[in-house]
mmCIF file of C-alpha atoms in Angstrom:
data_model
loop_
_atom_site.group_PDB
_atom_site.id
_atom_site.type_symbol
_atom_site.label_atom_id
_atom_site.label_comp_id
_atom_site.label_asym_id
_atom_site.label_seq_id
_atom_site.Cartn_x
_atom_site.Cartn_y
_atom_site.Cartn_z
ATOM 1 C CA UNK A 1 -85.160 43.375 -7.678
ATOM 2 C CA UNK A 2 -82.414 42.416 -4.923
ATOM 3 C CA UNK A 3 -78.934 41.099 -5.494
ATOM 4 C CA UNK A 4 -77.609 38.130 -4.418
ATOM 5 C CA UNK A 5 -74.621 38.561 -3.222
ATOM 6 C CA UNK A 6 -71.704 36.722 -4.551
ATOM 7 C CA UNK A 7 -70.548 34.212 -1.876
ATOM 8 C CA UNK A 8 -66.779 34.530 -1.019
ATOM 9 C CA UNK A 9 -64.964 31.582 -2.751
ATOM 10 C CA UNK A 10 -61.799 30.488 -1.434
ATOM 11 C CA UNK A 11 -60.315 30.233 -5.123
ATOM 12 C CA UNK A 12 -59.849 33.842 -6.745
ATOM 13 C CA UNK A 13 -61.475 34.368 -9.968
ATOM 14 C CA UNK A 14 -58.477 33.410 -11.666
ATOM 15 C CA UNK A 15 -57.787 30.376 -9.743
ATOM 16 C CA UNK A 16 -61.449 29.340 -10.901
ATOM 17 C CA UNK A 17 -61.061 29.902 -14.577
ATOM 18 C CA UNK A 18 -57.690 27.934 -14.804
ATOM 19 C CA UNK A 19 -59.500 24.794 -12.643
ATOM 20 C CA UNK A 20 -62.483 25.351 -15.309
ATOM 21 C CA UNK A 21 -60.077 25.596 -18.148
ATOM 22 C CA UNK A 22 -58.247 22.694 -16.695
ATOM 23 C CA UNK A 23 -61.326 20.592 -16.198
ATOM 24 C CA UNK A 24 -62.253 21.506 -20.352
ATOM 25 C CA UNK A 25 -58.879 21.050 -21.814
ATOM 26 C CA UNK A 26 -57.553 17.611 -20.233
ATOM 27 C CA UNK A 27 -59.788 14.881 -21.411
ATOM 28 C CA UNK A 28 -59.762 16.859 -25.207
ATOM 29 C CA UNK A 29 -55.800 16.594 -24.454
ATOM 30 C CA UNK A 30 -56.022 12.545 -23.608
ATOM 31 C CA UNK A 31 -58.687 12.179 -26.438
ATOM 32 C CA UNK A 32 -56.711 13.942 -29.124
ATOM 33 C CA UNK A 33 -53.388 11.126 -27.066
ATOM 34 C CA UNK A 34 -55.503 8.540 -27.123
ATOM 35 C CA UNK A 35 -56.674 8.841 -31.110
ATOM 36 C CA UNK A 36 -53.540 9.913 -32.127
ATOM 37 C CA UNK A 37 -51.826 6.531 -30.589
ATOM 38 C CA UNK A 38 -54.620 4.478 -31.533
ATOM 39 C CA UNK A 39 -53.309 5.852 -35.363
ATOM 40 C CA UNK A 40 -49.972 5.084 -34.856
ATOM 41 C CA UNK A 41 -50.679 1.542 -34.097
ATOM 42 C CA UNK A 42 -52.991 0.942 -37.011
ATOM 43 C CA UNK A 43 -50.655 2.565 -39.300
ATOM 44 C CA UNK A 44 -47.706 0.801 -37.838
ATOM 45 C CA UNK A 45 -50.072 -2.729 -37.843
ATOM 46 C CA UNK A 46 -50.632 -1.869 -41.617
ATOM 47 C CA UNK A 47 -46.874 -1.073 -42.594
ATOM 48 C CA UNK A 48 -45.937 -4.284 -40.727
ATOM 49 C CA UNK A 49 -48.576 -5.884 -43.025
ATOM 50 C CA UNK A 50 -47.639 -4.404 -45.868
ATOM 51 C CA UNK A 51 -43.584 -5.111 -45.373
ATOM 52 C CA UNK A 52 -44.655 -8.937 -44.951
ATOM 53 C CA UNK A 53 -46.678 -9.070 -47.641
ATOM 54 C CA UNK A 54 -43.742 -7.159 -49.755
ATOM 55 C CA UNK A 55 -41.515 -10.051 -48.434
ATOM 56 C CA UNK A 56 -43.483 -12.461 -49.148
ATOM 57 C CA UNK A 57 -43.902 -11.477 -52.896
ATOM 58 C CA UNK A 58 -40.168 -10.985 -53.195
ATOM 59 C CA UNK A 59 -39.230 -14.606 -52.118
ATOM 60 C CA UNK A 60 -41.685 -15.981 -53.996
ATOM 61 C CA UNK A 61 -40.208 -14.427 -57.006
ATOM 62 C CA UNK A 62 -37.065 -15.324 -55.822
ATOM 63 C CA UNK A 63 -37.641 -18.574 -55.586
ATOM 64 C CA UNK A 64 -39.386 -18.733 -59.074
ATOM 65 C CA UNK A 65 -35.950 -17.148 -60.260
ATOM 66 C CA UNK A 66 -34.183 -20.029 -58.954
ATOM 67 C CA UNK A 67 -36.638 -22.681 -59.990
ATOM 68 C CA UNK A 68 -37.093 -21.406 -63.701
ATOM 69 C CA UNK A 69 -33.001 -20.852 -63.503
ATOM 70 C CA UNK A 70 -32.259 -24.263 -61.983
ATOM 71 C CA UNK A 71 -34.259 -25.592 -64.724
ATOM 72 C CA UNK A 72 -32.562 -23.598 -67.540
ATOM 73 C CA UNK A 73 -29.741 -24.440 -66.971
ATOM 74 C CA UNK A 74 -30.361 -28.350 -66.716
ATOM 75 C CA UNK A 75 -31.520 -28.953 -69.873
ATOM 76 C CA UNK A 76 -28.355 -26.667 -71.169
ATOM 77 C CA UNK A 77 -26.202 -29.309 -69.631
ATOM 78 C CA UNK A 78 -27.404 -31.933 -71.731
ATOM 79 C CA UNK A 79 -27.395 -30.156 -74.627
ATOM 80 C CA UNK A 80 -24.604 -31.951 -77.256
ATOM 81 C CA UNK A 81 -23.171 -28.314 -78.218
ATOM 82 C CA UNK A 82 -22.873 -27.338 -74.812
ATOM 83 C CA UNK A 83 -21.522 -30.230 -73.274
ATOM 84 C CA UNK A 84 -19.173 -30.574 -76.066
ATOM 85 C CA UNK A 85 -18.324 -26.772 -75.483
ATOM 86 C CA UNK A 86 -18.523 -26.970 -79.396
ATOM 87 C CA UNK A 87 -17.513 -22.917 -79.635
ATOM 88 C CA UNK A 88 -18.885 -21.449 -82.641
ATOM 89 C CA UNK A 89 -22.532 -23.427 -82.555
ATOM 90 C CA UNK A 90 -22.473 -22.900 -78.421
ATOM 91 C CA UNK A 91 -21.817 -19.463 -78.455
ATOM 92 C CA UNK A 92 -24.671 -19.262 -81.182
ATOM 93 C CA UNK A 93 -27.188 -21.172 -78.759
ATOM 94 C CA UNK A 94 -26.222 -19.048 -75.514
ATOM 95 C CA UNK A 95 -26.806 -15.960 -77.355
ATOM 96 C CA UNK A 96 -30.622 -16.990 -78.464
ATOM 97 C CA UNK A 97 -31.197 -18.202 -75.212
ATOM 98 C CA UNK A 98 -29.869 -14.695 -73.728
ATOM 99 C CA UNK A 99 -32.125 -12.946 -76.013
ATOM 100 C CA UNK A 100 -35.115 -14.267 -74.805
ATOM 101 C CA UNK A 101 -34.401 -14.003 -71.264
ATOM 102 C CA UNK A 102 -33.066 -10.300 -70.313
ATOM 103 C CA UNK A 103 -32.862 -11.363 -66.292
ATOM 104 C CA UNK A 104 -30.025 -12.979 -66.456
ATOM 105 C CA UNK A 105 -26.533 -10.701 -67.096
ATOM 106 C CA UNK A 106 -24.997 -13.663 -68.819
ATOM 107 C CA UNK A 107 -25.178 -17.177 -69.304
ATOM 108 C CA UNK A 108 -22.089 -19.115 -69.981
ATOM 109 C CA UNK A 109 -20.355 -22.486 -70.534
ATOM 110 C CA UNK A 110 -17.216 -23.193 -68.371
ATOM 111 C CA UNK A 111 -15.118 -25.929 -69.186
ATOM 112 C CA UNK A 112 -13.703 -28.946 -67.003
ATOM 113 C CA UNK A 113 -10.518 -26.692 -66.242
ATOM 114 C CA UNK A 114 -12.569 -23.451 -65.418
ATOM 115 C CA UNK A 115 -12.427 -21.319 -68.612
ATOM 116 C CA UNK A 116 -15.580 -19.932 -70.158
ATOM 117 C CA UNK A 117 -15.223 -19.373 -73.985
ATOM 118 C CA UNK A 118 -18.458 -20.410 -74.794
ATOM 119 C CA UNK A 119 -20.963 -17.169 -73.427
ATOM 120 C CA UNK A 120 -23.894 -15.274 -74.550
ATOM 121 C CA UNK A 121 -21.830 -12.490 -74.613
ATOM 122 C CA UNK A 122 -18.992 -12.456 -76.954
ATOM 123 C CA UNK A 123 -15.880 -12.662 -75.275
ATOM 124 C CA UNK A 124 -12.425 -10.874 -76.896
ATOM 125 C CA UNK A 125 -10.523 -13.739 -74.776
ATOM 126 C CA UNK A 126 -11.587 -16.687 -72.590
ATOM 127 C CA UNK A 127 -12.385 -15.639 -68.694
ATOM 128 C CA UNK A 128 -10.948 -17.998 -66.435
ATOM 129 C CA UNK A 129 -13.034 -18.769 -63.449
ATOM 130 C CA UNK A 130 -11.094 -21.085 -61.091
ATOM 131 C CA UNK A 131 -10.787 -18.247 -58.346
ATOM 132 C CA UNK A 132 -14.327 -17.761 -58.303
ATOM 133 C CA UNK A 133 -16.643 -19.875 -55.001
ATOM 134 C CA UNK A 134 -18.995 -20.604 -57.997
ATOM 135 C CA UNK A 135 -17.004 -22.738 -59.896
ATOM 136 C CA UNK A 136 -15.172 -24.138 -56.976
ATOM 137 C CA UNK A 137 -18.430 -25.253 -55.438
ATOM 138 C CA UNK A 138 -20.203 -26.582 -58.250
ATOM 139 C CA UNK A 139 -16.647 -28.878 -58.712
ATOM 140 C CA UNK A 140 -16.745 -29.779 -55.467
ATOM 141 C CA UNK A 141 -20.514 -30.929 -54.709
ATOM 142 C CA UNK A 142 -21.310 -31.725 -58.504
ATOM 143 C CA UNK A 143 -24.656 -29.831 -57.729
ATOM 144 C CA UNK A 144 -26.657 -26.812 -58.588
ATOM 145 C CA UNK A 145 -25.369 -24.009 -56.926
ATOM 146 C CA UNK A 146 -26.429 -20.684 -56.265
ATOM 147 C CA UNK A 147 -23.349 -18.246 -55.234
ATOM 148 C CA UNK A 148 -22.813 -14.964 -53.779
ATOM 149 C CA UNK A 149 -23.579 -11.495 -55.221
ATOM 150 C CA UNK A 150 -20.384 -10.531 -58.118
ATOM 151 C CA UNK A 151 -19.744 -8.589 -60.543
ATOM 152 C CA UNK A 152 -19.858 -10.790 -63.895
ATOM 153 C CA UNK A 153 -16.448 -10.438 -65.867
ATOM 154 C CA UNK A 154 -18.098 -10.938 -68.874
ATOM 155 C CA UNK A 155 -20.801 -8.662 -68.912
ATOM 156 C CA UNK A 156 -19.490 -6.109 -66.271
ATOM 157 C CA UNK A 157 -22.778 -6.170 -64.035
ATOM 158 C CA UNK A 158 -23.946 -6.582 -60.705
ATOM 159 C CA UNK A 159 -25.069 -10.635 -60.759
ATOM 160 C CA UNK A 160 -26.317 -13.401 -58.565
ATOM 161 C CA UNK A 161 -24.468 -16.639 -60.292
ATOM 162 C CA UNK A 162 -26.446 -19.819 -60.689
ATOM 163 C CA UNK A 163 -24.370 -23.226 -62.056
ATOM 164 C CA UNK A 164 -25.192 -26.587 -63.025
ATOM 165 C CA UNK A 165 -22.753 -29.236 -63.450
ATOM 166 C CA UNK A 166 -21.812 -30.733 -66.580
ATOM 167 C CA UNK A 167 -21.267 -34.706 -65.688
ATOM 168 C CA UNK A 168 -20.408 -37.588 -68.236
ATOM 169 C CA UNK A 169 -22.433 -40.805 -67.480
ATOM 170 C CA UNK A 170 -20.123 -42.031 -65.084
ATOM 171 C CA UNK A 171 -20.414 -39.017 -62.841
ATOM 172 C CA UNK A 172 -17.051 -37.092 -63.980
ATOM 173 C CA UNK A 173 -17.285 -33.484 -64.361
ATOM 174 C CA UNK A 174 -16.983 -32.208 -67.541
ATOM 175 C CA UNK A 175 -17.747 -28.574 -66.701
ATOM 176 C CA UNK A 176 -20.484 -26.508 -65.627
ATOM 177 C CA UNK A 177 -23.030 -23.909 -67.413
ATOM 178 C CA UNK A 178 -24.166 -21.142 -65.686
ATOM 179 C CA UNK A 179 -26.617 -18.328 -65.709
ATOM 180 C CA UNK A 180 -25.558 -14.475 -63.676
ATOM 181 C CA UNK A 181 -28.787 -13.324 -62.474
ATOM 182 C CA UNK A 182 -28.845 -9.153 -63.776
ATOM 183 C CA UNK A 183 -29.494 -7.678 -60.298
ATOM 184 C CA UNK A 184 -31.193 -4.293 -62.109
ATOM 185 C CA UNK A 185 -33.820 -6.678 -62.736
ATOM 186 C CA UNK A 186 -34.969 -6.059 -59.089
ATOM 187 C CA UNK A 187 -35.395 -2.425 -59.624
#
């Protein structure tokens, strides 16, 4: 048996393994990059698809919020206790109507000059309301109106205010009834 002999290399041994190892190791390393950003994108494509779809769902229950509100709170404005602000039987009717639906904070009945003493919640004095962009807006336009985020006086929570105008048959207003939105309700 003869030996070959080893032909001289112009790479040490060493040099040879770490070109080897190098030729092994760098496409596993830009596989393992490549898979591992290919991931990230579909995870990132499905949280983007799940955060529409999440926002989606919330306006649309948003929006059935205002709808079913809006509509609430019409037919309260042509009720004859309400628009009479008739205390004892108003306060009575407010208070079913507030049992029933648990969204809203409050619902209440604010006369021409901006006091509520007619309110779902019974009230140890009448609130008066003329400082808040609620009643000054509904005054002013004479049209459903849907406010900014307050804390209700008369039931002490966290509340998105809805109002509908209270008009006599020649267009006056008479007052407004409204309906605070309970923002716990969204948790």
């Amino acid at each position: 048996m003869s030996v070959r002999p080893v032909l001289p290399s112009k790479y040490g041994l060493r040099t040879q393994l770490l070109i080897l190892i190098f030729i092994i190791f760098v496409p596993v390393f830009c596989i393992l990059f490549y898979t591992a950003f290919d991931q990230y994108q579909q995870k990132k494509t499905e949280v983007n698809n799940r955060a529409q779809q999440l926002f989606t769902t919330f306006v649309n229950e948003q929006l059935r919020v205002v709808s079913q509100t809006n509509q609430l709170l019409r037919i309260l404005s042509s009720v004859p206790v309400v628009r009479s602000n008739d205390h004892d039987p108003c306060n009575q009717l407010l208070q079913s109507i507030h049992a029933e639906n648990k969204q809203y904070s409050t619902i209440v009945n604010a006369s021409k000059e901006g006091i509520i003493t007619c309110c779902a919640i019974p009230l140890k004095k009448p609130i008066d309301v003329n400082d808040r962009s609620w009643f000054k807006r509904i005054k002013e336009t004479r049209q459903f109106v849907i406010d900014n985020f307050l804390i209700s006086r008369s039931a002490k929570k966290a509340s998105l205010p809805f109002a509908y105008p209270i008009l006599d048959s020649d267009g006056e207003f008479l007052g407004a009834v409204g309906a605070a939105f309970n923002l716990n309700h969204y948790g």
